[in-house]
Short mmCIF file of C-alpha atoms in Angstrom, two decimals:
data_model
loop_
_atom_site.label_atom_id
_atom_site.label_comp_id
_atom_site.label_asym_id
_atom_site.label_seq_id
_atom_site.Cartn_x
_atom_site.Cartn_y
_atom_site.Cartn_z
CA UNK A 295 -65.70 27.36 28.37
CA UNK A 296 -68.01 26.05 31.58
CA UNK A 297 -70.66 23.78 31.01
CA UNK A 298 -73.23 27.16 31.53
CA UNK A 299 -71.51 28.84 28.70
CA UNK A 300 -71.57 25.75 26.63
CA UNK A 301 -75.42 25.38 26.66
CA UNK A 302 -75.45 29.10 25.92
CA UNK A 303 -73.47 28.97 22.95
CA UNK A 304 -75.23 25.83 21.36
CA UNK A 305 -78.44 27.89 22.28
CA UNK A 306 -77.23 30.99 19.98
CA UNK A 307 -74.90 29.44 17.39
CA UNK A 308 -75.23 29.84 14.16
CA UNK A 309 -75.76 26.38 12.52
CA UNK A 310 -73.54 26.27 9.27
CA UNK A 311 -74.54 22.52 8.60
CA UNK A 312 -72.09 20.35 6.74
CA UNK A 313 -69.72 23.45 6.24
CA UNK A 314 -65.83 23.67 7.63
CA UNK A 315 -63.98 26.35 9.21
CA UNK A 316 -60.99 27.16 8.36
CA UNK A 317 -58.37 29.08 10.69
CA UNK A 318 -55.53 31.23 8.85
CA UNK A 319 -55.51 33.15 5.40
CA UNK A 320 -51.83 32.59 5.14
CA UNK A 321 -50.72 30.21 2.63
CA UNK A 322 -51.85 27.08 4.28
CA UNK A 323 -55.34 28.81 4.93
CA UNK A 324 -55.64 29.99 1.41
CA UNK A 325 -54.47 26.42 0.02
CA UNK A 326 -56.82 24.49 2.12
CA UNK A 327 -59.64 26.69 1.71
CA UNK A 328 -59.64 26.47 -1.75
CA UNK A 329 -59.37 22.84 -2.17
CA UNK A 330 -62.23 22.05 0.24
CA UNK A 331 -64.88 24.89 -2.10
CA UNK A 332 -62.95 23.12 -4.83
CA UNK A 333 -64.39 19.78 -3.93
CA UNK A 334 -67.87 20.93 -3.36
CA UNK A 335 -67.35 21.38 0.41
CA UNK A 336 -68.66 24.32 2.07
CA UNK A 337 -65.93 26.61 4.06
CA UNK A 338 -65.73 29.97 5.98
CA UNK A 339 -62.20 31.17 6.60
CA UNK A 340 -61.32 33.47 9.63
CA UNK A 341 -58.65 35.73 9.64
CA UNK A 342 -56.83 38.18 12.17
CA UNK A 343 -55.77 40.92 9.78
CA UNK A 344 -57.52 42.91 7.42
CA UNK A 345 -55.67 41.01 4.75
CA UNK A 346 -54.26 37.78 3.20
CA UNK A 347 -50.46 36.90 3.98
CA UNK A 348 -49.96 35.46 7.35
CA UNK A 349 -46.32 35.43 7.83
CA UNK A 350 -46.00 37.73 4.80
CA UNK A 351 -48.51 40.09 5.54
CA UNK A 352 -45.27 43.04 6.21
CA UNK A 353 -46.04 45.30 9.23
CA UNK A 354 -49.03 43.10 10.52
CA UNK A 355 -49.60 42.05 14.61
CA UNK A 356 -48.77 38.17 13.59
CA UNK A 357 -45.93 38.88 10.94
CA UNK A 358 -42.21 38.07 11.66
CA UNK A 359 -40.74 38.73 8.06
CA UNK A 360 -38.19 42.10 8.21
CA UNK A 361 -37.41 44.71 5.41
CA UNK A 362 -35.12 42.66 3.83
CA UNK A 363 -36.74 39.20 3.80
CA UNK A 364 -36.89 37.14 1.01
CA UNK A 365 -37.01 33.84 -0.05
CA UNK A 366 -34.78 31.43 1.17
CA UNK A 367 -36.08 28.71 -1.73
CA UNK A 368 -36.62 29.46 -5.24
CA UNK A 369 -39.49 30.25 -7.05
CA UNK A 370 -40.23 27.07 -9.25
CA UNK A 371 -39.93 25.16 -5.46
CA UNK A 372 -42.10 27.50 -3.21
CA UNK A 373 -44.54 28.47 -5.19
CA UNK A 374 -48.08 26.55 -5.79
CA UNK A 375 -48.10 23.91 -8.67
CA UNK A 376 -51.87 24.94 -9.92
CA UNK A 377 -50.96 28.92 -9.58
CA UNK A 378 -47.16 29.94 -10.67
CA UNK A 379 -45.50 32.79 -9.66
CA UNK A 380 -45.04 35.70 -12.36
CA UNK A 381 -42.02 35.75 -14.64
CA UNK A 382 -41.45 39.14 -13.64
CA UNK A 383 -40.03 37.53 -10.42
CA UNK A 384 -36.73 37.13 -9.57
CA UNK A 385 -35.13 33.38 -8.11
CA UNK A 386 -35.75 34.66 -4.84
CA UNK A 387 -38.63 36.81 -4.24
CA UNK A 388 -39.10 39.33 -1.86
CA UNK A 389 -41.86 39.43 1.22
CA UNK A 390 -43.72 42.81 -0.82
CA UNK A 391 -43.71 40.37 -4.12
CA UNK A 392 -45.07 37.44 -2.23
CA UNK A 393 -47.54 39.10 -0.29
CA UNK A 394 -49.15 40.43 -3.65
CA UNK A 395 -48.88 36.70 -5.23
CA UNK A 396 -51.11 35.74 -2.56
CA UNK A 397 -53.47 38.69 -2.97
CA UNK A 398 -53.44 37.22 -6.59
CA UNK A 399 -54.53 33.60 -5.92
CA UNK A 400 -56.96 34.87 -3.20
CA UNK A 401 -58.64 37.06 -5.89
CA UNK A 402 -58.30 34.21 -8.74
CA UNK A 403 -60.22 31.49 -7.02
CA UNK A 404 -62.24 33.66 -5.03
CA UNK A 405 -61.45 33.08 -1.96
CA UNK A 406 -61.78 36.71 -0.01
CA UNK A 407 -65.45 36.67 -0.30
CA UNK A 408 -65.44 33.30 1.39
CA UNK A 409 -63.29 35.10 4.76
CA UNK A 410 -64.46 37.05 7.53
CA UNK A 411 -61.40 39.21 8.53
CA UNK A 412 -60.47 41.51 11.20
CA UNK A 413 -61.47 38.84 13.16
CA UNK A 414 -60.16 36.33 15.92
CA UNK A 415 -61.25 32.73 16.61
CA UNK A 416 -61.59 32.39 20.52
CA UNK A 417 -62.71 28.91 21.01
CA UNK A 418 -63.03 25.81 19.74
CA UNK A 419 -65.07 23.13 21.49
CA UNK A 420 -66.59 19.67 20.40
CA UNK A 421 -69.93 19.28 20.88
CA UNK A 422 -72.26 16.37 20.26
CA UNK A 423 -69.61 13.75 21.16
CA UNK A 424 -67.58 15.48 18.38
CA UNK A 425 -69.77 15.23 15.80
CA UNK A 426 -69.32 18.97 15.10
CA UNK A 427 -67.69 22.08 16.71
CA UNK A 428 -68.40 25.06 17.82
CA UNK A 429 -66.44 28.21 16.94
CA UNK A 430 -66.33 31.43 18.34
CA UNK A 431 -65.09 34.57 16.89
CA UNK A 432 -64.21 37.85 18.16
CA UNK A 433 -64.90 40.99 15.92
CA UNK A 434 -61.42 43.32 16.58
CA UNK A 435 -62.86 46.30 15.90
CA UNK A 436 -66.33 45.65 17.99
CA UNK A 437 -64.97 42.68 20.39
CA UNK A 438 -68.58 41.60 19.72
CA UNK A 439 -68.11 37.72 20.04
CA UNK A 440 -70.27 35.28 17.10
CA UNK A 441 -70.65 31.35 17.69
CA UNK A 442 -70.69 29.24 14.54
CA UNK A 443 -71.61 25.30 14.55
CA UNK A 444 -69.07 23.77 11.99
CA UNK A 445 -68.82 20.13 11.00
CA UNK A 446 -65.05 20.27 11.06
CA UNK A 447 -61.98 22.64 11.59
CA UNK A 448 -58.84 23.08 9.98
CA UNK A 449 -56.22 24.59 11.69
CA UNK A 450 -53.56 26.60 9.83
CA UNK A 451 -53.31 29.64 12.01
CA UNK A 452 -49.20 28.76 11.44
CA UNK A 453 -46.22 28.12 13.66
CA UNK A 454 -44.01 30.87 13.69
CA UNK A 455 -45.64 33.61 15.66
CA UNK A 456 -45.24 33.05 19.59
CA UNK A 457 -41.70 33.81 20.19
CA UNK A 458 -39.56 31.25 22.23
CA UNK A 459 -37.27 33.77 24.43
CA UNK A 460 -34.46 32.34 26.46
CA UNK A 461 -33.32 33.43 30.07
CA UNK A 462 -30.28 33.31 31.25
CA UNK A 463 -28.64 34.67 34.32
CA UNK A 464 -28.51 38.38 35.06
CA UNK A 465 -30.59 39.04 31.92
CA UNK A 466 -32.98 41.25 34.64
CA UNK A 467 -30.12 43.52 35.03
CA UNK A 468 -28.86 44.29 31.30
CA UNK A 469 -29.70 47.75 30.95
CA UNK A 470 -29.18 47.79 27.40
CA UNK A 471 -32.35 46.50 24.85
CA UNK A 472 -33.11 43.40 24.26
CA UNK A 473 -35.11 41.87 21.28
CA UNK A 474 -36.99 38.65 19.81
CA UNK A 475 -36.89 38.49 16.09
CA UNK A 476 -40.27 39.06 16.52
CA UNK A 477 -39.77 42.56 16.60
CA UNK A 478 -37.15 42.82 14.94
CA UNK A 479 -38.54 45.07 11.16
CA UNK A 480 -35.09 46.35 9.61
CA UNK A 481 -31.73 47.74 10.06
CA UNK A 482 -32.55 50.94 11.62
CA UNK A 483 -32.92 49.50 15.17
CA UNK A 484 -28.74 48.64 14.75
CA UNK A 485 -27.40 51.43 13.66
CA UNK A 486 -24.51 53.04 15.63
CA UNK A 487 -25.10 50.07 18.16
CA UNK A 488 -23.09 47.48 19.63
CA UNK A 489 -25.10 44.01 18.80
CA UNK A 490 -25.16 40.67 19.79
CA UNK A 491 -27.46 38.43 17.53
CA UNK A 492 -28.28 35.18 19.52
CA UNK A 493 -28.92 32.02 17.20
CA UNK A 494 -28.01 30.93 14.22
CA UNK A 495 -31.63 29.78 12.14
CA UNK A 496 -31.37 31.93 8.67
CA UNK A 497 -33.14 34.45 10.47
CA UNK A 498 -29.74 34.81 13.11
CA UNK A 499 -27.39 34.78 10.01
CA UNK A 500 -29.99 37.72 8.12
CA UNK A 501 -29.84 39.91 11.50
CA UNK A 502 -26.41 39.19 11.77
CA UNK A 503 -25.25 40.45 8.31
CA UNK A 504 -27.37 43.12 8.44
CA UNK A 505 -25.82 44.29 11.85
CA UNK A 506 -22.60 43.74 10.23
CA UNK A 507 -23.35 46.17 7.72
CA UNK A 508 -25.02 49.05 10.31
CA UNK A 509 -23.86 48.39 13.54
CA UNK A 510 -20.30 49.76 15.48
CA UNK A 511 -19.72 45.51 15.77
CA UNK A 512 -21.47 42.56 15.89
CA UNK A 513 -21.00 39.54 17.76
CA UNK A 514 -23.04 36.05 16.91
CA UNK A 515 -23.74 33.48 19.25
CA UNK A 516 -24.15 30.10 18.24
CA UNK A 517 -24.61 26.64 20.34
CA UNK A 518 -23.28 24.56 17.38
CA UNK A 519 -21.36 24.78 14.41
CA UNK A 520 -23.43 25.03 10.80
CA UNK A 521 -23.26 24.84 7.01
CA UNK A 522 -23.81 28.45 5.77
CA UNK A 523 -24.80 27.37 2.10
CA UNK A 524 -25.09 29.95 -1.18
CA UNK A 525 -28.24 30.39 -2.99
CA UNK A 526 -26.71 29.52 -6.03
CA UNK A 527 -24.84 26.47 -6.22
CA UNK A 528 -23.70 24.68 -9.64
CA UNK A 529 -24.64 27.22 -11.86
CA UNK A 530 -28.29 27.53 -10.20
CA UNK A 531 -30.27 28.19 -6.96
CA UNK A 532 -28.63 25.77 -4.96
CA UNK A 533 -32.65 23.80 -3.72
CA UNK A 534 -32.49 23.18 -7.37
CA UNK A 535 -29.04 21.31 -7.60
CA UNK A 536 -30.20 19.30 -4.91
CA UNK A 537 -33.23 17.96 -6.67
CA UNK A 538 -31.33 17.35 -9.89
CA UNK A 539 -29.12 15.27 -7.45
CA UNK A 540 -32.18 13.23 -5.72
CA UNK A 541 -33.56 13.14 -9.51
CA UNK A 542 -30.61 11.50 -10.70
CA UNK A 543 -30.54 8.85 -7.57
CA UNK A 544 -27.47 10.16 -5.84
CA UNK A 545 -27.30 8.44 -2.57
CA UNK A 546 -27.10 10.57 0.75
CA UNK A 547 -23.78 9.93 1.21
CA UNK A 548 -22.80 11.35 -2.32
CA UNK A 549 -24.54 13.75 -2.22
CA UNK A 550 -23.43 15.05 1.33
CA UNK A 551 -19.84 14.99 -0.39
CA UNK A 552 -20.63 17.12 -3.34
CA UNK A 553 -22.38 20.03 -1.11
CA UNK A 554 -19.20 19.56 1.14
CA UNK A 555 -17.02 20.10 -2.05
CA UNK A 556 -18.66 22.78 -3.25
CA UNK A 557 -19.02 24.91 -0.03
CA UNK A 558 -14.91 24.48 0.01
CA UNK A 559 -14.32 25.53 -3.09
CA UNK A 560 -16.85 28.58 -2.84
CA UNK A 561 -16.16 29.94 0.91
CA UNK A 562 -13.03 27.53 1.73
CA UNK A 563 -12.68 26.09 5.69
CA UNK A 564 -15.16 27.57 7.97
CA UNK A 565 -13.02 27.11 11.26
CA UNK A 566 -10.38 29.67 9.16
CA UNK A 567 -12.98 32.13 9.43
CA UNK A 568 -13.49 31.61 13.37
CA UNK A 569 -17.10 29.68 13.09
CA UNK A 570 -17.24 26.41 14.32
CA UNK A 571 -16.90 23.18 12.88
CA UNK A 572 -20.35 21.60 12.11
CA UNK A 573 -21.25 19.03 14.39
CA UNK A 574 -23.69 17.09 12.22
CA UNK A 575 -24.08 15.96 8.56
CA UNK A 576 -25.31 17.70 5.60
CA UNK A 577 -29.09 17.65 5.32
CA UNK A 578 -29.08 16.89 9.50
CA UNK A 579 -30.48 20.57 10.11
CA UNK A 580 -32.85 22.99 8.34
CA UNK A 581 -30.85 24.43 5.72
CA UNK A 582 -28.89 27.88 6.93
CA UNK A 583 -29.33 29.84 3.40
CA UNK A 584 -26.65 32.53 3.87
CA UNK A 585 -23.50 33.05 2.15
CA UNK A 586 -22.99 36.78 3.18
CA UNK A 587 -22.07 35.27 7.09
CA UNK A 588 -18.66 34.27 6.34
CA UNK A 589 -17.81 37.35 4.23
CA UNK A 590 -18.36 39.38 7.00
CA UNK A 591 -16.66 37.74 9.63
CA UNK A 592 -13.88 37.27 7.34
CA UNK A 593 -14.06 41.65 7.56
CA UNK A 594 -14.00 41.18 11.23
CA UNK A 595 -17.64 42.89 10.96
CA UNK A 596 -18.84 39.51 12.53
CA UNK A 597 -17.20 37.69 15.96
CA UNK A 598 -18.48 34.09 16.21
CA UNK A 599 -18.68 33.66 20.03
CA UNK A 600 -20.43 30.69 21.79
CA UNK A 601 -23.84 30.32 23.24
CA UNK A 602 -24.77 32.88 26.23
CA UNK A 603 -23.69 32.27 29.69
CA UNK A 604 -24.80 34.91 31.78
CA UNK A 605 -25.80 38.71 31.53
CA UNK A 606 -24.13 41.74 33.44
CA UNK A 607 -25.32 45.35 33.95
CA UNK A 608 -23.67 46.52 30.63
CA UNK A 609 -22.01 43.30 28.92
CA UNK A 610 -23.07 39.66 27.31
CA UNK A 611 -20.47 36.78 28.76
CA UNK A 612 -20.16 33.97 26.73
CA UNK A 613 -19.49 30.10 27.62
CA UNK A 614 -15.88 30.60 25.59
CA UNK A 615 -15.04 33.45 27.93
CA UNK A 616 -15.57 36.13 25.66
CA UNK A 617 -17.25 39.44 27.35
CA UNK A 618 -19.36 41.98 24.95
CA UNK A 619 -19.88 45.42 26.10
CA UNK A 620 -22.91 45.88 24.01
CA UNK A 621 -26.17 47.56 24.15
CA UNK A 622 -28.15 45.70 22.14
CA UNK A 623 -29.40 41.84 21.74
CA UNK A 624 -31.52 40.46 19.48
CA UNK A 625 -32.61 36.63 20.35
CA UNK A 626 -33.26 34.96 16.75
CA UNK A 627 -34.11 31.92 19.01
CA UNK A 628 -37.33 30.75 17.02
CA UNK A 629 -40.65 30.35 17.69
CA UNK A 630 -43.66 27.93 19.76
CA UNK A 631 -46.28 26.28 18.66
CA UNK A 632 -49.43 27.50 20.25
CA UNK A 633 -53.00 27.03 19.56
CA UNK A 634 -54.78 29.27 22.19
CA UNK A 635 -58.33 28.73 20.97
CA UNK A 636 -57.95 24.70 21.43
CA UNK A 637 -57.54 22.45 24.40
CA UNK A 638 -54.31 20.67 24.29
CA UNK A 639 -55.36 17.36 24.42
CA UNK A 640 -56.87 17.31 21.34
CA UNK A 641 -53.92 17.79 19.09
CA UNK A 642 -52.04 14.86 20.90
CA UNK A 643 -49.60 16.87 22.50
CA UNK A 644 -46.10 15.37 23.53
CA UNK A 645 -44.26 17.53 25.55
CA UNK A 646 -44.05 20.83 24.25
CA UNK A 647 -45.32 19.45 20.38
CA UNK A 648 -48.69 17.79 19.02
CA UNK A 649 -47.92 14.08 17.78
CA UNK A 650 -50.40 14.12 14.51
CA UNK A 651 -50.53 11.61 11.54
CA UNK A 652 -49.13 13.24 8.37
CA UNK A 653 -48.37 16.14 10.59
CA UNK A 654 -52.21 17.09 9.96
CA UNK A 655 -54.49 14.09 11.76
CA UNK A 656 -54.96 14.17 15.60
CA UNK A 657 -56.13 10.81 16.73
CA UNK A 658 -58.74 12.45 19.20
CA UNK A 659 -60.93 13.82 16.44
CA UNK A 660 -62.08 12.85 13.00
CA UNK A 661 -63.12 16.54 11.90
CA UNK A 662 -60.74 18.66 13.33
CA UNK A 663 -57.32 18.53 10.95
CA UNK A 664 -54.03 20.95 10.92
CA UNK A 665 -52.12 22.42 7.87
CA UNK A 666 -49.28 23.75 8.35
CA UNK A 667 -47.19 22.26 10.38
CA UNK A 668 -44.09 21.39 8.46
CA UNK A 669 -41.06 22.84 8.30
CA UNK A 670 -39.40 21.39 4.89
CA UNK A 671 -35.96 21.23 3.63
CA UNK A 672 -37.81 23.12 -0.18
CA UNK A 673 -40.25 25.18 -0.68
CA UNK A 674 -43.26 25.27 1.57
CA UNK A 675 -45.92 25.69 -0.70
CA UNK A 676 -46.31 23.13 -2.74
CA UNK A 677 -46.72 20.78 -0.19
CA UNK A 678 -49.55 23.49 1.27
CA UNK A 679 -51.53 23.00 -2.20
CA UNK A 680 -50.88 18.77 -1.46
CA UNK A 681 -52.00 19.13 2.36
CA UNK A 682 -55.05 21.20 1.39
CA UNK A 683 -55.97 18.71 -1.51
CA UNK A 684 -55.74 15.78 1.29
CA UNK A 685 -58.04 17.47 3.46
CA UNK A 686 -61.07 18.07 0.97
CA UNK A 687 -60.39 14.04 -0.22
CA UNK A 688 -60.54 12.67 3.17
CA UNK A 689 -63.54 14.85 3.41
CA UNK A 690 -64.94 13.76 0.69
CA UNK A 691 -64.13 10.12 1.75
CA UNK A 692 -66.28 10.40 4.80
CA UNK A 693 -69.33 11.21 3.41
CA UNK A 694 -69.51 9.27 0.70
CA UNK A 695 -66.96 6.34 1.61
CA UNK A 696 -66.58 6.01 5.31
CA UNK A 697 -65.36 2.44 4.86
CA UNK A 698 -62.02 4.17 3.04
CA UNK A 699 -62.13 7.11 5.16
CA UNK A 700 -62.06 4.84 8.50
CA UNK A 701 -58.98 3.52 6.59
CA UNK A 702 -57.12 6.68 7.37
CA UNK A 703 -58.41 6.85 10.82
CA UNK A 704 -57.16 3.45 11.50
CA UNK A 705 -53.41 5.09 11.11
CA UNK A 706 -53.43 8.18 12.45
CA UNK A 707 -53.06 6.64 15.72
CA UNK A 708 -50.74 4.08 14.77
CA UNK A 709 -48.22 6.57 12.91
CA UNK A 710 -49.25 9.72 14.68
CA UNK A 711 -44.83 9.42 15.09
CA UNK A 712 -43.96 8.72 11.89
CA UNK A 713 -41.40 11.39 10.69
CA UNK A 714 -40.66 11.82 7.05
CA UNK A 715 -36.76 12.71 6.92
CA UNK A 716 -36.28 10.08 4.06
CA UNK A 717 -33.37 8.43 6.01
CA UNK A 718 -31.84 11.34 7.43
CA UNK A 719 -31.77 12.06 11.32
CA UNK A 720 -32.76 15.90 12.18
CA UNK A 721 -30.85 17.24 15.22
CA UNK A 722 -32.92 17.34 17.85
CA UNK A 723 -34.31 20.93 18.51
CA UNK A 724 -38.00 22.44 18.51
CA UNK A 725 -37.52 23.57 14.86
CA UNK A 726 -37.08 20.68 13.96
CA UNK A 727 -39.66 18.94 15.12
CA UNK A 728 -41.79 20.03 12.16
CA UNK A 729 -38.94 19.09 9.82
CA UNK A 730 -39.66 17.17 7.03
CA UNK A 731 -37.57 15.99 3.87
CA UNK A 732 -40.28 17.76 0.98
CA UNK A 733 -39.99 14.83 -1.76
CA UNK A 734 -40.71 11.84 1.47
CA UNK A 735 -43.50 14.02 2.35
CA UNK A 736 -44.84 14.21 -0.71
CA UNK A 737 -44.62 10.82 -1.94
CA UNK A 738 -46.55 10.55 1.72
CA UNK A 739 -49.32 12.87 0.76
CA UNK A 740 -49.74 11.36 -2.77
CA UNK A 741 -50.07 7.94 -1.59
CA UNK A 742 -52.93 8.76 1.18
CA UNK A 743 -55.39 10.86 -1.96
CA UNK A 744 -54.77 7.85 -4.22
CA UNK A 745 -55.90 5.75 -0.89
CA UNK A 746 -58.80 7.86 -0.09
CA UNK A 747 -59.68 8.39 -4.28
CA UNK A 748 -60.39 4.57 -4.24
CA UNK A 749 -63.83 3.68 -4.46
CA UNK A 750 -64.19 1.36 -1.18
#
């Protein structure tokens, strides 16, 4: 935005005083959007679609769930503490029965009469040496463009949209189809094909099974070697056993052993099967939620091959040697962080991540704040509801306490590093920069409201 524009758009801007904006009506949107109207602060939420759901809005531009997406955490874990799931719904939910839960809590607290949708936030710009922002919004249907004046921003427009594609040698000349996840929307794009699923995030082990189950063969190719873990484990879904294990003050390494066990006595020695040996710890990745991989490699549905090496006219070559004739790839290689509406600099960027306090404070600005940018080892949205409710305190803080508010401001750039892995060392990869161990988060979260809830 040039300085000419600038002055323009302060000119024309609609002034919406002491009121946020809030970016997203996925579940971080929702969840922070509530809790700032629920502590008497005044919000407008913008949305892309004509609906609530982010992620889990099925079929929209921005949405990377598939046909056969569900859960990958159970419902007592994912869902919101102040709006539970219905009992109607099974452990694991799928993305039609989630997308009407959060129709449900948008129409509960009445949130949809508090978002514009249809709509897409442009720009972002500080103005009066940050005292407030500017936001401008683009009607899709009209591409007539609106500029609000907001005294802060959240950001929760979410992280897994922009699709991280590889290249690798040759891929030019493949003349068969290649596809990101992105794309990918169910099992009718592999049928009576000859696939090649690259990665292995649960989103590379879904594809992969599902190929397995509608394609002439499938191969998967992996850099590393994982823990493909059940959904039930113990007699329960298996996020469960592991927080009746933290509960009862297993240490890591005990822990670690009794997943081990149990994943041997379940699917047995993964190298038997063909798939590599892990080369990290329990707990050292995001959890791979799939027991159906091994099954069908151990049908020969499934060849494990190693990360790409190069492409040819009508083949994948591997780095183990292996050649695929096939005519179909699907990269399942994650996604980027982007925030296309704000300049870099402002979310602390460090290399190709922002650096932010909590995951949520940038140390450039007091008023502009992110939700949503966690990738935990439970469900997501309970620490959504927590985020949210630390937004709307700290909010609260600064107008009324500034004193404790300037407390929190005091560490954001201090531990804009901090990770919360409670001990445990992620391998290093984009996804998990984002990681976070859910009950060290927490505890995180609840310690900074009861800091900001104090009365100076």
């Amino acid at each position: 935005m040039t300085a000419v524009q600038s002055d323009r758009s302060v000119a024309e801007a609609i002034d919406r005083g002491d009121a946020w904006c809030v970016i997203g009506a996925g579940p971080h949107g929702l969840s922070a959007l509530k809790a700032l109207l629920q502590n008497g602060i005044d919000a407008d939420g913008f949305e892309h679609e004509a609906e609530v759901g982010g992620n889990w809005n099925f079929g929209a531009d921005n949405s990377r769930v598939y046909e056969s997406t569900h859960l990958i955490s159970s419902k007592p874990f994912t869902q919101f503490p102040d709006f539970p799931m219905p009992d109607r719904f099974p452990d694991y939910p799928s993305h039609r029965q989630i997308k009407h839960y959060f129709t449900a809590y948008a129409c509960h607290f009445g949130l949809s009469d508090r978002i514009t949708f249809g709509t897409d936030v442009v720009a972002c710009v500080p103005v009066d040496d940050g005292v407030a922002w500017l936001v401008t919004v683009r009607d899709r249907a009209t591409s007539v463009d609106t500029t609000f004046r907001y005294a802060g921003v959240v950001v929760a427009n979410g992280h897994n949209w922009f699709p991280k594609t590889p290249q690798y040698p040759g891929q030019h000349t493949f003349t068969g189809q290649i596809l990101h996840s992105a794309e990918y929307k169910g099992a009718d794009v592999l049928r009576g094909r000859r696939v090649v699923v690259v990665g292995a995030g649960n989103t590379g082990c879904d594809v992969a099974v599902e190929s397995a189950q509608n394609a002439v063969h499938t191969w998967h190719s992996t850099r590393r070697g994982y823990y493909y873990n059940p959904k039930y484990a113990m007699g329960r879904p298996s996020d469960q056993t592991a927080d009746l294990l933290l509960a009862l003050r297993m240490p890591l390494w005990l822990r670690r052993q009794m997943f081990k066990a149990t994943l041997r006595l379940t699917v047995g020695d993964f190298e038997k099967f063909g798939l590599k040996k892990p080369d990290h710890e329990f707990f050292e990745t995001h959890p791979i939620v799939n027991q159906q991989l091994p099954y069908y490699v151990g049908h020969g549905d499934i060849t494990p091959v190693d990360d790409v090496e190069r492409f040819e006219s009508d083949a994948v070559v591997f780095t183990d040697g292996t050649r695929a004739e096939a005519d179909l790839v699907v990269f399942c290689t994650g996604y980027l962080v982007q925030f296309p509406f704000l300049d870099e600099q402002w979310l602390n960027w460090s290399g190709d991540h922002p650096q932010l306090f909590l995951q949520m404070f940038t140390p450039a600005y007091s008023n502009l704040v992110v939700s949503g940018l966690i990738q935990p080892d439970s469900g997501q949205w309970t620490l959504a509801h927590w985020q949210g409710q630390t937004i709307a305190r700290y909010i609260v803080a600064s107008r009324e306490r500034p004193a404790v508010a300037q407390r929190l401001r005091d560490r954001v750039t201090e531990e804009a590093e901090r990770r919360f892995t409670a001990g445990t060392e992620y391998k290093d990869s984009t996804r998990h920069y984002y990681e976070v161990a859910h009950q060290d988060y927490l505890s995180a979260l609840e310690a900074t409201i009861r800091d900001l809830e104090e009365p100076r």
